[in-house]
């Protein structure tokens, strides 16, 4: 890891995503501007289904804190449970672009619940869910297409068809769907 600082713009980062029995041990993290130093991450072309079956505070794609340069694109989130949405920008989520995503069946398709969420762009979304919440500041939401049931327009169907495992890895579906 390189030291944090304004010249390098690289920050030490210790992150776990949906971890189980993970250990972060013997690390040193210091001199970062805050504890949410993520930037330039891309969440692209994923299929995310049946999440939040027990917990209530989360989303299919969940962000927390500033995320300069983050791109969330081409994802399909289906059958969300819990209280929030397919795409959930929590406290302080900022500088994120959500683009060309699909939300299929959820309590809400988008949730930006508080004014600490700011300066995000949500473009070309497709959803069969009317509910959404935008209490954020300087949030640009453009070209949201609401559909009835599963009547996805061609652009949404193209996202659905392209998301998920690439054909070379399709055999992995058998591991999850015996």
Tab-separated table of N, CA and C in Angstrom:
chain	number	residue	atom	x	y	z
A	1	UNK	N	0.845	-1.183	0.000
A	1	UNK	CA	0.000	0.000	0.000
A	1	UNK	C	0.884	1.238	0.000
A	2	UNK	N	0.452	2.235	-0.674
A	2	UNK	CA	1.151	3.509	-0.660
A	2	UNK	C	0.567	4.376	0.437
A	3	UNK	N	1.351	5.292	0.960
A	3	UNK	CA	0.809	6.168	2.002
A	3	UNK	C	-0.273	7.072	1.438
A	4	UNK	N	-1.206	7.397	2.298
A	4	UNK	CA	-2.279	8.304	1.897
A	4	UNK	C	-1.760	9.723	1.884
A	5	UNK	N	-2.357	10.514	1.087
A	5	UNK	CA	-1.992	11.916	1.070
A	5	UNK	C	-2.502	12.564	-0.185
A	6	UNK	N	-2.565	13.897	-0.176
A	6	UNK	CA	-3.135	14.593	-1.319
A	6	UNK	C	-2.345	14.376	-2.606
A	7	UNK	N	-1.039	14.154	-2.506
A	7	UNK	CA	-0.259	13.980	-3.722
A	7	UNK	C	-0.551	12.635	-4.383
A	8	UNK	N	-0.668	11.588	-3.584
A	8	UNK	CA	-0.844	10.263	-4.171
A	8	UNK	C	-2.288	9.957	-4.515
A	9	UNK	N	-3.233	10.498	-3.771
A	9	UNK	CA	-4.660	10.220	-3.924
A	9	UNK	C	-4.950	8.722	-3.840
A	10	UNK	N	-4.012	7.953	-3.288
A	10	UNK	CA	-4.233	6.533	-3.028
A	10	UNK	C	-4.324	6.359	-1.528
A	11	UNK	N	-5.355	5.686	-1.086
A	11	UNK	CA	-5.580	5.552	0.341
A	11	UNK	C	-5.549	4.084	0.732
A	12	UNK	N	-4.999	3.799	1.915
A	12	UNK	CA	-5.108	2.423	2.399
A	12	UNK	C	-6.579	2.070	2.548
A	13	UNK	N	-6.928	0.868	2.189
A	13	UNK	CA	-8.332	0.491	2.218
A	13	UNK	C	-8.457	-0.921	2.745
A	14	UNK	N	-9.249	-1.084	3.787
A	14	UNK	CA	-9.544	-2.397	4.340
A	14	UNK	C	-11.041	-2.574	4.238
A	15	UNK	N	-11.487	-3.448	3.360
A	15	UNK	CA	-12.914	-3.602	3.108
A	15	UNK	C	-13.279	-5.075	3.030
A	16	UNK	N	-14.428	-5.398	3.600
A	16	UNK	CA	-14.995	-6.728	3.443
A	16	UNK	C	-16.377	-6.570	2.845
A	17	UNK	N	-16.680	-7.362	1.860
A	17	UNK	CA	-17.992	-7.345	1.237
A	17	UNK	C	-18.646	-8.694	1.461
A	18	UNK	N	-19.736	-8.702	2.204
A	18	UNK	CA	-20.464	-9.940	2.483
A	18	UNK	C	-19.521	-11.045	2.938
A	19	UNK	N	-18.717	-10.729	3.928
A	19	UNK	CA	-17.714	-11.674	4.414
A	19	UNK	C	-18.302	-12.620	5.450
A	20	UNK	N	-17.689	-13.791	5.569
A	20	UNK	CA	-18.058	-14.767	6.584
A	20	UNK	C	-16.774	-15.316	7.182
A	21	UNK	N	-16.629	-15.171	8.481
A	21	UNK	CA	-15.439	-15.646	9.191
A	21	UNK	C	-14.155	-15.052	8.629
A	22	UNK	N	-14.217	-13.845	8.136
A	22	UNK	CA	-13.028	-13.188	7.602
A	22	UNK	C	-12.243	-12.550	8.740
A	23	UNK	N	-10.966	-12.357	8.509
A	23	UNK	CA	-10.112	-11.703	9.497
A	23	UNK	C	-9.258	-10.663	8.789
A	24	UNK	N	-9.321	-9.469	9.264
A	24	UNK	CA	-8.374	-8.440	8.849
A	24	UNK	C	-7.434	-8.284	10.032
A	25	UNK	N	-6.223	-8.749	9.889
A	25	UNK	CA	-5.301	-8.751	11.021
A	25	UNK	C	-3.974	-8.136	10.627
A	26	UNK	N	-3.302	-7.565	11.603
A	26	UNK	CA	-1.949	-7.035	11.448
A	26	UNK	C	-1.826	-6.031	10.310
A	27	UNK	N	-2.782	-5.126	10.217
A	27	UNK	CA	-2.741	-4.066	9.219
A	27	UNK	C	-2.459	-2.738	9.895
A	28	UNK	N	-2.004	-1.797	9.132
A	28	UNK	CA	-1.886	-0.422	9.590
A	28	UNK	C	-2.592	0.447	8.562
A	29	UNK	N	-3.568	1.195	9.015
A	29	UNK	CA	-4.266	2.135	8.142
A	29	UNK	C	-4.216	3.482	8.831
A	30	UNK	N	-3.628	4.471	8.191
A	30	UNK	CA	-3.535	5.788	8.812
A	30	UNK	C	-3.460	6.867	7.749
A	31	UNK	N	-3.657	8.080	8.177
A	31	UNK	CA	-3.516	9.270	7.338
A	31	UNK	C	-4.458	9.290	6.144
A	32	UNK	N	-5.618	8.700	6.285
A	32	UNK	CA	-6.639	8.797	5.246
A	32	UNK	C	-7.576	9.944	5.613
A	33	UNK	N	-8.223	10.566	4.648
A	33	UNK	CA	-9.087	11.700	4.958
A	33	UNK	C	-10.298	11.320	5.795
A	34	UNK	N	-10.730	10.076	5.729
A	34	UNK	CA	-11.831	9.586	6.557
A	34	UNK	C	-11.842	8.070	6.451
A	35	UNK	N	-12.842	7.446	7.033
A	35	UNK	CA	-12.862	5.980	7.021
A	35	UNK	C	-13.510	5.396	5.773
A	36	UNK	N	-14.072	6.228	4.920
A	36	UNK	CA	-14.677	5.739	3.677
A	36	UNK	C	-13.877	6.282	2.506
A	37	UNK	N	-12.808	5.612	2.195
A	37	UNK	CA	-11.869	6.108	1.196
A	37	UNK	C	-11.996	5.412	-0.150
A	38	UNK	N	-13.115	4.810	-0.414
A	38	UNK	CA	-13.302	4.115	-1.687
A	38	UNK	C	-13.416	5.109	-2.832
A	39	UNK	N	-12.861	4.733	-3.975
A	39	UNK	CA	-13.032	5.550	-5.177
A	39	UNK	C	-12.750	4.725	-6.415
A	40	UNK	N	-13.338	5.167	-7.524
A	40	UNK	CA	-13.122	4.560	-8.838
A	40	UNK	C	-13.440	3.064	-8.877
A	41	UNK	N	-14.412	2.629	-8.100
A	41	UNK	CA	-14.857	1.238	-8.136
A	41	UNK	C	-15.990	1.093	-9.147
A	42	UNK	N	-16.091	-0.081	-9.732
A	42	UNK	CA	-17.123	-0.352	-10.727
A	42	UNK	C	-17.869	-1.627	-10.340
A	43	UNK	N	-19.181	-1.531	-10.294
A	43	UNK	CA	-20.057	-2.680	-10.067
A	43	UNK	C	-20.842	-2.822	-11.362
A	44	UNK	N	-20.477	-3.797	-12.185
A	44	UNK	CA	-20.943	-3.827	-13.569
A	44	UNK	C	-21.427	-5.228	-13.958
A	45	UNK	N	-22.600	-5.277	-14.583
A	45	UNK	CA	-23.141	-6.473	-15.241
A	45	UNK	C	-23.347	-7.656	-14.297
A	46	UNK	N	-23.880	-7.389	-13.132
A	46	UNK	CA	-24.170	-8.444	-12.167
A	46	UNK	C	-25.657	-8.746	-12.127
A	47	UNK	N	-26.001	-9.984	-11.777
A	47	UNK	CA	-27.374	-10.358	-11.460
A	47	UNK	C	-27.394	-10.635	-9.968
A	48	UNK	N	-28.241	-9.920	-9.250
A	48	UNK	CA	-28.319	-10.004	-7.794
A	48	UNK	C	-29.763	-10.336	-7.448
A	49	UNK	N	-29.995	-11.498	-6.833
A	49	UNK	CA	-31.372	-11.933	-6.581
A	49	UNK	C	-31.565	-12.384	-5.143
A	50	UNK	N	-32.805	-12.218	-4.677
A	50	UNK	CA	-33.273	-12.777	-3.404
A	50	UNK	C	-32.446	-12.341	-2.197
A	51	UNK	N	-32.065	-11.070	-2.144
A	51	UNK	CA	-31.307	-10.575	-0.993
A	51	UNK	C	-32.229	-10.012	0.079
A	52	UNK	N	-31.669	-9.796	1.238
A	52	UNK	CA	-32.334	-9.176	2.394
A	52	UNK	C	-33.477	-10.047	2.903
A	53	UNK	N	-33.267	-11.348	2.934
A	53	UNK	CA	-34.305	-12.265	3.397
A	53	UNK	C	-34.492	-12.205	4.908
A	54	UNK	N	-33.471	-11.789	5.648
A	54	UNK	CA	-33.601	-11.679	7.105
A	54	UNK	C	-33.346	-10.263	7.598
A	55	UNK	N	-32.290	-9.649	7.137
A	55	UNK	CA	-31.975	-8.289	7.572
A	55	UNK	C	-32.904	-7.311	6.866
A	56	UNK	N	-32.971	-6.093	7.364
A	56	UNK	CA	-33.871	-5.140	6.730
A	56	UNK	C	-33.146	-3.930	6.150
A	57	UNK	N	-31.964	-3.594	6.639
A	57	UNK	CA	-31.279	-2.375	6.228
A	57	UNK	C	-30.168	-2.710	5.238
A	58	UNK	N	-30.509	-2.703	3.969
A	58	UNK	CA	-29.532	-2.994	2.933
A	58	UNK	C	-30.207	-2.962	1.581
A	59	UNK	N	-29.453	-3.216	0.547
A	59	UNK	CA	-30.003	-3.219	-0.794
A	59	UNK	C	-29.251	-4.175	-1.691
A	60	UNK	N	-29.761	-4.367	-2.893
A	60	UNK	CA	-29.084	-5.218	-3.862
A	60	UNK	C	-27.696	-4.694	-4.170
A	61	UNK	N	-27.603	-3.410	-4.431
A	61	UNK	CA	-26.329	-2.707	-4.516
A	61	UNK	C	-26.407	-1.625	-3.456
A	62	UNK	N	-25.505	-1.686	-2.480
A	62	UNK	CA	-25.529	-0.813	-1.305
A	62	UNK	C	-24.237	-0.018	-1.261
A	63	UNK	N	-24.366	1.296	-1.090
A	63	UNK	CA	-23.186	2.144	-0.963
A	63	UNK	C	-23.254	2.915	0.342
A	64	UNK	N	-22.093	3.272	0.850
A	64	UNK	CA	-21.985	4.023	2.099
A	64	UNK	C	-20.783	4.944	1.993
A	65	UNK	N	-21.011	6.233	2.161
A	65	UNK	CA	-19.915	7.188	2.139
A	65	UNK	C	-19.538	7.625	0.739
A	66	UNK	N	-18.591	8.545	0.714
A	66	UNK	CA	-18.161	9.107	-0.565
A	66	UNK	C	-17.505	8.033	-1.426
A	67	UNK	N	-17.781	8.103	-2.714
A	67	UNK	CA	-17.305	7.086	-3.662
A	67	UNK	C	-16.910	7.756	-4.982
A	68	UNK	N	-16.007	8.725	-4.964
A	68	UNK	CA	-15.697	9.427	-6.211
A	68	UNK	C	-15.354	8.462	-7.343
A	69	UNK	N	-15.980	8.677	-8.478
A	69	UNK	CA	-15.699	7.869	-9.656
A	69	UNK	C	-16.363	6.508	-9.675
A	70	UNK	N	-17.231	6.225	-8.723
A	70	UNK	CA	-17.877	4.913	-8.704
A	70	UNK	C	-18.921	4.820	-9.805
A	71	UNK	N	-18.929	3.678	-10.500
A	71	UNK	CA	-19.888	3.416	-11.564
A	71	UNK	C	-20.637	2.133	-11.235
A	72	UNK	N	-21.955	2.228	-11.176
A	72	UNK	CA	-22.829	1.073	-10.974
A	72	UNK	C	-23.639	0.955	-12.251
A	73	UNK	N	-23.316	-0.045	-13.083
A	73	UNK	CA	-23.863	-0.067	-14.440
A	73	UNK	C	-24.172	-1.488	-14.907
A	74	UNK	N	-25.308	-1.619	-15.589
A	74	UNK	CA	-25.656	-2.871	-16.243
A	74	UNK	C	-26.077	-3.982	-15.301
A	75	UNK	N	-26.476	-3.631	-14.090
A	75	UNK	CA	-26.847	-4.629	-13.093
A	75	UNK	C	-28.341	-4.917	-13.128
A	76	UNK	N	-28.691	-6.139	-12.717
A	76	UNK	CA	-30.082	-6.561	-12.602
A	76	UNK	C	-30.284	-7.029	-11.170
A	77	UNK	N	-31.161	-6.344	-10.438
A	77	UNK	CA	-31.479	-6.735	-9.062
A	77	UNK	C	-32.918	-7.214	-9.051
A	78	UNK	N	-33.109	-8.440	-8.535
A	78	UNK	CA	-34.438	-9.065	-8.560
A	78	UNK	C	-34.846	-9.561	-7.185
A	79	UNK	N	-36.145	-9.471	-6.931
A	79	UNK	CA	-36.787	-10.053	-5.746
A	79	UNK	C	-36.111	-9.637	-4.445
A	80	UNK	N	-35.951	-8.334	-4.284
A	80	UNK	CA	-35.404	-7.795	-3.039
A	80	UNK	C	-36.458	-7.869	-1.952
A	81	UNK	N	-36.014	-8.126	-0.748
A	81	UNK	CA	-36.887	-8.061	0.415
A	81	UNK	C	-36.330	-6.993	1.344
A	82	UNK	N	-36.821	-6.895	2.563
A	82	UNK	CA	-36.360	-5.861	3.476
A	82	UNK	C	-37.151	-4.586	3.277
A	83	UNK	N	-36.582	-3.486	3.731
A	83	UNK	CA	-37.305	-2.217	3.720
A	83	UNK	C	-36.846	-1.241	2.644
A	84	UNK	N	-35.754	-1.511	1.975
A	84	UNK	CA	-35.187	-0.506	1.095
A	84	UNK	C	-35.224	-0.973	-0.348
A	85	UNK	N	-34.327	-0.495	-1.186
A	85	UNK	CA	-34.486	-0.726	-2.605
A	85	UNK	C	-33.431	-1.578	-3.257
A	86	UNK	N	-33.644	-1.782	-4.535
A	86	UNK	CA	-32.653	-2.487	-5.344
A	86	UNK	C	-31.312	-1.762	-5.280
A	87	UNK	N	-31.358	-0.449	-5.374
A	87	UNK	CA	-30.164	0.388	-5.361
A	87	UNK	C	-30.304	1.346	-4.184
A	88	UNK	N	-29.449	1.177	-3.178
A	88	UNK	CA	-29.585	1.881	-1.907
A	88	UNK	C	-28.310	2.656	-1.611
A	89	UNK	N	-28.392	3.971	-1.704
A	89	UNK	CA	-27.284	4.855	-1.355
A	89	UNK	C	-27.512	5.350	0.069
A	90	UNK	N	-26.744	4.839	1.000
A	90	UNK	CA	-26.901	5.162	2.417
A	90	UNK	C	-26.062	6.390	2.768
A	91	UNK	N	-26.023	6.702	4.042
A	91	UNK	CA	-25.356	7.877	4.610
A	91	UNK	C	-24.115	8.334	3.841
A	92	UNK	N	-24.136	9.562	3.371
A	92	UNK	CA	-22.958	10.172	2.779
A	92	UNK	C	-22.573	9.668	1.399
A	93	UNK	N	-23.346	8.763	0.827
A	93	UNK	CA	-23.005	8.258	-0.508
A	93	UNK	C	-23.001	9.420	-1.491
A	94	UNK	N	-21.876	9.593	-2.172
A	94	UNK	CA	-21.774	10.723	-3.092
A	94	UNK	C	-20.834	10.402	-4.245
A	95	UNK	N	-21.006	11.163	-5.308
A	95	UNK	CA	-20.166	11.081	-6.508
A	95	UNK	C	-20.250	9.717	-7.180
A	96	UNK	N	-21.454	9.167	-7.223
A	96	UNK	CA	-21.702	7.844	-7.788
A	96	UNK	C	-22.587	7.991	-9.022
A	97	UNK	N	-22.311	7.219	-10.054
A	97	UNK	CA	-23.177	7.143	-11.220
A	97	UNK	C	-23.822	5.768	-11.265
A	98	UNK	N	-25.150	5.757	-11.247
A	98	UNK	CA	-25.957	4.554	-11.448
A	98	UNK	C	-26.482	4.656	-12.873
A	99	UNK	N	-26.147	3.710	-13.734
A	99	UNK	CA	-26.493	3.868	-15.149
A	99	UNK	C	-26.877	2.530	-15.768
A	100	UNK	N	-27.979	2.543	-16.525
A	100	UNK	CA	-28.414	1.359	-17.274
A	100	UNK	C	-28.592	0.143	-16.374
A	101	UNK	N	-29.353	0.308	-15.302
A	101	UNK	CA	-29.629	-0.777	-14.370
A	101	UNK	C	-31.099	-1.161	-14.418
A	102	UNK	N	-31.389	-2.397	-13.970
A	102	UNK	CA	-32.747	-2.927	-13.917
A	102	UNK	C	-33.074	-3.283	-12.475
A	103	UNK	N	-34.286	-2.933	-12.040
A	103	UNK	CA	-34.818	-3.357	-10.742
A	103	UNK	C	-36.117	-4.104	-11.000
A	104	UNK	N	-36.160	-5.354	-10.547
A	104	UNK	CA	-37.311	-6.222	-10.784
A	104	UNK	C	-37.825	-6.752	-9.449
A	105	UNK	N	-38.902	-6.187	-8.974
A	105	UNK	CA	-39.617	-6.640	-7.781
A	105	UNK	C	-38.832	-6.336	-6.506
A	106	UNK	N	-39.273	-5.316	-5.796
A	106	UNK	CA	-38.604	-4.862	-4.573
A	106	UNK	C	-39.524	-3.892	-3.840
A	107	UNK	N	-39.228	-3.582	-2.567
A	107	UNK	CA	-40.000	-2.554	-1.867
A	107	UNK	C	-39.860	-1.184	-2.540
A	108	UNK	N	-38.691	-0.914	-3.105
A	108	UNK	CA	-38.432	0.322	-3.832
A	108	UNK	C	-37.318	0.077	-4.824
A	109	UNK	N	-37.264	0.863	-5.870
A	109	UNK	CA	-36.198	0.623	-6.845
A	109	UNK	C	-34.948	1.430	-6.524
A	110	UNK	N	-35.121	2.563	-5.852
A	110	UNK	CA	-33.990	3.434	-5.522
A	110	UNK	C	-34.252	4.043	-4.163
A	111	UNK	N	-33.226	4.103	-3.322
A	111	UNK	CA	-33.387	4.710	-2.008
A	111	UNK	C	-32.182	5.577	-1.684
A	112	UNK	N	-32.427	6.878	-1.622
A	112	UNK	CA	-31.452	7.866	-1.173
A	112	UNK	C	-32.161	8.639	-0.074
A	113	UNK	N	-32.107	8.111	1.130
A	113	UNK	CA	-33.056	8.443	2.182
A	113	UNK	C	-32.750	9.699	2.976
A	114	UNK	N	-31.564	10.259	2.862
A	114	UNK	CA	-31.192	11.359	3.746
A	114	UNK	C	-30.376	12.392	2.982
A	115	UNK	N	-30.368	13.629	3.486
A	115	UNK	CA	-29.711	14.712	2.766
A	115	UNK	C	-28.186	14.657	2.799
A	116	UNK	N	-27.593	13.710	3.508
A	116	UNK	CA	-26.139	13.534	3.419
A	116	UNK	C	-25.744	12.783	2.145
A	117	UNK	N	-26.723	12.192	1.475
A	117	UNK	CA	-26.496	11.576	0.165
A	117	UNK	C	-26.540	12.717	-0.847
A	118	UNK	N	-25.496	12.845	-1.659
A	118	UNK	CA	-25.453	14.019	-2.542
A	118	UNK	C	-24.612	13.764	-3.794
A	119	UNK	N	-24.902	14.585	-4.795
A	119	UNK	CA	-24.117	14.634	-6.033
A	119	UNK	C	-23.991	13.275	-6.723
A	120	UNK	N	-25.115	12.598	-6.865
A	120	UNK	CA	-25.166	11.320	-7.572
A	120	UNK	C	-25.982	11.463	-8.848
A	121	UNK	N	-25.709	10.595	-9.804
A	121	UNK	CA	-26.422	10.582	-11.079
A	121	UNK	C	-27.057	9.210	-11.267
A	122	UNK	N	-28.342	9.204	-11.595
A	122	UNK	CA	-29.083	7.964	-11.840
A	122	UNK	C	-29.667	8.093	-13.246
A	123	UNK	N	-29.138	7.313	-14.172
A	123	UNK	CA	-29.462	7.494	-15.578
A	123	UNK	C	-29.945	6.185	-16.205
A	124	UNK	N	-30.981	6.275	-17.009
A	124	UNK	CA	-31.453	5.142	-17.821
A	124	UNK	C	-31.752	3.902	-16.982
A	125	UNK	N	-32.642	4.056	-16.020
A	125	UNK	CA	-33.044	2.940	-15.162
A	125	UNK	C	-34.326	2.315	-15.688
A	126	UNK	N	-34.470	1.013	-15.448
A	126	UNK	CA	-35.666	0.269	-15.840
A	126	UNK	C	-36.174	-0.457	-14.613
A	127	UNK	N	-37.471	-0.306	-14.326
A	127	UNK	CA	-38.006	-0.908	-13.114
A	127	UNK	C	-39.488	-1.219	-13.263
A	128	UNK	N	-39.921	-2.251	-12.563
A	128	UNK	CA	-41.354	-2.525	-12.467
A	128	UNK	C	-41.869	-2.170	-11.072
A	129	UNK	N	-41.110	-1.330	-10.377
A	129	UNK	CA	-41.443	-0.884	-9.024
A	129	UNK	C	-41.629	0.633	-9.052
A	130	UNK	N	-42.788	1.108	-8.622
A	130	UNK	CA	-43.047	2.550	-8.619
A	130	UNK	C	-42.353	3.275	-7.464
A	131	UNK	N	-42.245	2.618	-6.317
A	131	UNK	CA	-41.741	3.288	-5.114
A	131	UNK	C	-40.252	3.590	-5.226
A	132	UNK	N	-39.897	4.792	-4.806
A	132	UNK	CA	-38.506	5.208	-4.671
A	132	UNK	C	-38.466	6.363	-3.691
A	133	UNK	N	-37.298	6.624	-3.134
A	133	UNK	CA	-37.150	7.743	-2.205
A	133	UNK	C	-35.885	8.498	-2.572
A	134	UNK	N	-36.037	9.817	-2.710
A	134	UNK	CA	-34.902	10.680	-2.994
A	134	UNK	C	-34.956	11.880	-2.061
A	135	UNK	N	-34.296	11.768	-0.932
A	135	UNK	CA	-34.134	12.891	-0.012
A	135	UNK	C	-32.725	13.448	-0.101
A	136	UNK	N	-31.983	13.031	-1.112
A	136	UNK	CA	-30.615	13.492	-1.290
A	136	UNK	C	-30.569	14.900	-1.851
A	137	UNK	N	-29.365	15.420	-1.946
A	137	UNK	CA	-29.118	16.775	-2.430
A	137	UNK	C	-28.345	16.687	-3.746
A	138	UNK	N	-28.788	17.440	-4.725
A	138	UNK	CA	-28.149	17.480	-6.035
A	138	UNK	C	-28.080	16.084	-6.660
A	139	UNK	N	-29.215	15.422	-6.661
A	139	UNK	CA	-29.344	14.093	-7.255
A	139	UNK	C	-29.988	14.254	-8.630
A	140	UNK	N	-29.329	13.785	-9.655
A	140	UNK	CA	-29.841	13.861	-11.025
A	140	UNK	C	-30.420	12.497	-11.391
A	141	UNK	N	-31.732	12.448	-11.611
A	141	UNK	CA	-32.393	11.211	-12.027
A	141	UNK	C	-33.020	11.472	-13.391
A	142	UNK	N	-32.580	10.734	-14.398
A	142	UNK	CA	-33.058	10.950	-15.768
A	142	UNK	C	-33.391	9.624	-16.437
A	143	UNK	N	-34.413	9.655	-17.264
A	143	UNK	CA	-34.777	8.538	-18.142
A	143	UNK	C	-35.085	7.248	-17.390
A	144	UNK	N	-35.935	7.347	-16.383
A	144	UNK	CA	-36.404	6.142	-15.698
A	144	UNK	C	-37.610	5.608	-16.453
A	145	UNK	N	-37.570	4.331	-16.806
A	145	UNK	CA	-38.658	3.690	-17.532
A	145	UNK	C	-39.338	2.707	-16.591
A	146	UNK	N	-40.622	2.945	-16.350
A	146	UNK	CA	-41.421	2.052	-15.512
A	146	UNK	C	-42.153	1.076	-16.417
A	147	UNK	N	-42.083	-0.216	-16.077
A	147	UNK	CA	-42.745	-1.235	-16.889
A	147	UNK	C	-43.788	-1.962	-16.060
A	148	UNK	N	-44.711	-2.588	-16.749
A	148	UNK	CA	-45.748	-3.385	-16.105
A	148	UNK	C	-45.310	-4.846	-16.117
A	149	UNK	N	-45.211	-5.447	-14.944
A	149	UNK	CA	-44.833	-6.858	-14.862
A	149	UNK	C	-43.456	-7.121	-15.425
A	150	UNK	N	-43.397	-8.028	-16.395
A	150	UNK	CA	-42.129	-8.407	-17.022
A	150	UNK	C	-42.039	-7.931	-18.472
A	151	UNK	N	-42.783	-6.897	-18.816
A	151	UNK	CA	-42.801	-6.379	-20.188
A	151	UNK	C	-41.627	-5.420	-20.410
A	152	UNK	N	-40.408	-5.948	-20.332
A	152	UNK	CA	-39.217	-5.115	-20.446
A	152	UNK	C	-39.023	-4.632	-21.876
A	153	UNK	N	-38.720	-3.350	-22.058
A	153	UNK	CA	-38.418	-2.859	-23.404
A	153	UNK	C	-37.078	-3.446	-23.873
A	154	UNK	N	-36.803	-3.372	-25.172
A	154	UNK	CA	-35.576	-3.977	-25.704
A	154	UNK	C	-34.294	-3.532	-24.988
A	155	UNK	N	-34.175	-2.264	-24.635
A	155	UNK	CA	-32.954	-1.803	-23.954
A	155	UNK	C	-32.789	-2.474	-22.594
A	156	UNK	N	-33.876	-2.624	-21.845
A	156	UNK	CA	-33.813	-3.310	-20.553
A	156	UNK	C	-33.523	-4.790	-20.748
A	157	UNK	N	-34.152	-5.402	-21.741
A	157	UNK	CA	-33.913	-6.825	-21.996
A	157	UNK	C	-32.461	-7.069	-22.371
A	158	UNK	N	-31.854	-6.136	-23.084
A	158	UNK	CA	-30.433	-6.271	-23.431
A	158	UNK	C	-29.563	-6.246	-22.174
A	159	UNK	N	-29.902	-5.396	-21.206
A	159	UNK	CA	-29.173	-5.366	-19.933
A	159	UNK	C	-29.340	-6.703	-19.216
A	160	UNK	N	-30.572	-7.194	-19.157
A	160	UNK	CA	-30.867	-8.473	-18.497
A	160	UNK	C	-30.084	-9.606	-19.162
A	161	UNK	N	-30.071	-9.632	-20.481
A	161	UNK	CA	-29.393	-10.704	-21.214
A	161	UNK	C	-27.875	-10.665	-21.035
A	162	UNK	N	-27.325	-9.477	-20.847
A	162	UNK	CA	-25.870	-9.309	-20.770
A	162	UNK	C	-25.329	-9.468	-19.344
A	163	UNK	N	-26.171	-9.308	-18.340
A	163	UNK	CA	-25.714	-9.350	-16.944
A	163	UNK	C	-25.511	-10.790	-16.476
A	164	UNK	N	-24.709	-10.933	-15.454
A	164	UNK	CA	-24.490	-12.245	-14.851
A	164	UNK	C	-23.256	-12.931	-15.394
A	165	UNK	N	-23.163	-14.210	-15.111
A	165	UNK	CA	-21.990	-14.984	-15.510
A	165	UNK	C	-21.802	-14.966	-17.021
A	166	UNK	N	-20.552	-14.830	-17.431
A	166	UNK	CA	-20.230	-14.941	-18.847
A	166	UNK	C	-20.378	-16.401	-19.256
A	167	UNK	N	-20.576	-16.645	-20.534
A	167	UNK	CA	-20.882	-18.002	-21.001
A	167	UNK	C	-19.822	-19.022	-20.597
A	168	UNK	N	-18.569	-18.634	-20.537
A	168	UNK	CA	-17.504	-19.565	-20.150
A	168	UNK	C	-17.662	-20.068	-18.713
A	169	UNK	N	-18.429	-19.341	-17.913
A	169	UNK	CA	-18.610	-19.707	-16.508
A	169	UNK	C	-20.039	-20.121	-16.186
A	170	UNK	N	-20.844	-20.342	-17.191
A	170	UNK	CA	-22.257	-20.673	-16.976
A	170	UNK	C	-22.437	-21.946	-16.160
A	171	UNK	N	-21.490	-22.861	-16.227
A	171	UNK	CA	-21.584	-24.099	-15.445
A	171	UNK	C	-21.662	-23.829	-13.942
A	172	UNK	N	-21.215	-22.688	-13.497
A	172	UNK	CA	-21.270	-22.357	-12.069
A	172	UNK	C	-22.697	-22.232	-11.559
A	173	UNK	N	-23.658	-21.993	-12.449
A	173	UNK	CA	-25.061	-21.943	-12.024
A	173	UNK	C	-25.473	-23.237	-11.339
A	174	UNK	N	-24.913	-24.361	-11.779
A	174	UNK	CA	-25.249	-25.651	-11.171
A	174	UNK	C	-24.839	-25.713	-9.704
A	175	UNK	N	-23.814	-24.987	-9.323
A	175	UNK	CA	-23.377	-24.975	-7.927
A	175	UNK	C	-24.406	-24.306	-7.038
A	176	UNK	N	-25.089	-23.306	-7.589
A	176	UNK	CA	-26.042	-22.540	-6.801
A	176	UNK	C	-27.477	-23.011	-6.985
A	177	UNK	N	-27.740	-23.742	-8.033
A	177	UNK	CA	-29.084	-24.221	-8.342
A	177	UNK	C	-29.052	-25.720	-8.624
A	178	UNK	N	-28.771	-26.544	-7.602
A	178	UNK	CA	-28.659	-27.992	-7.858
A	178	UNK	C	-29.986	-28.594	-8.280
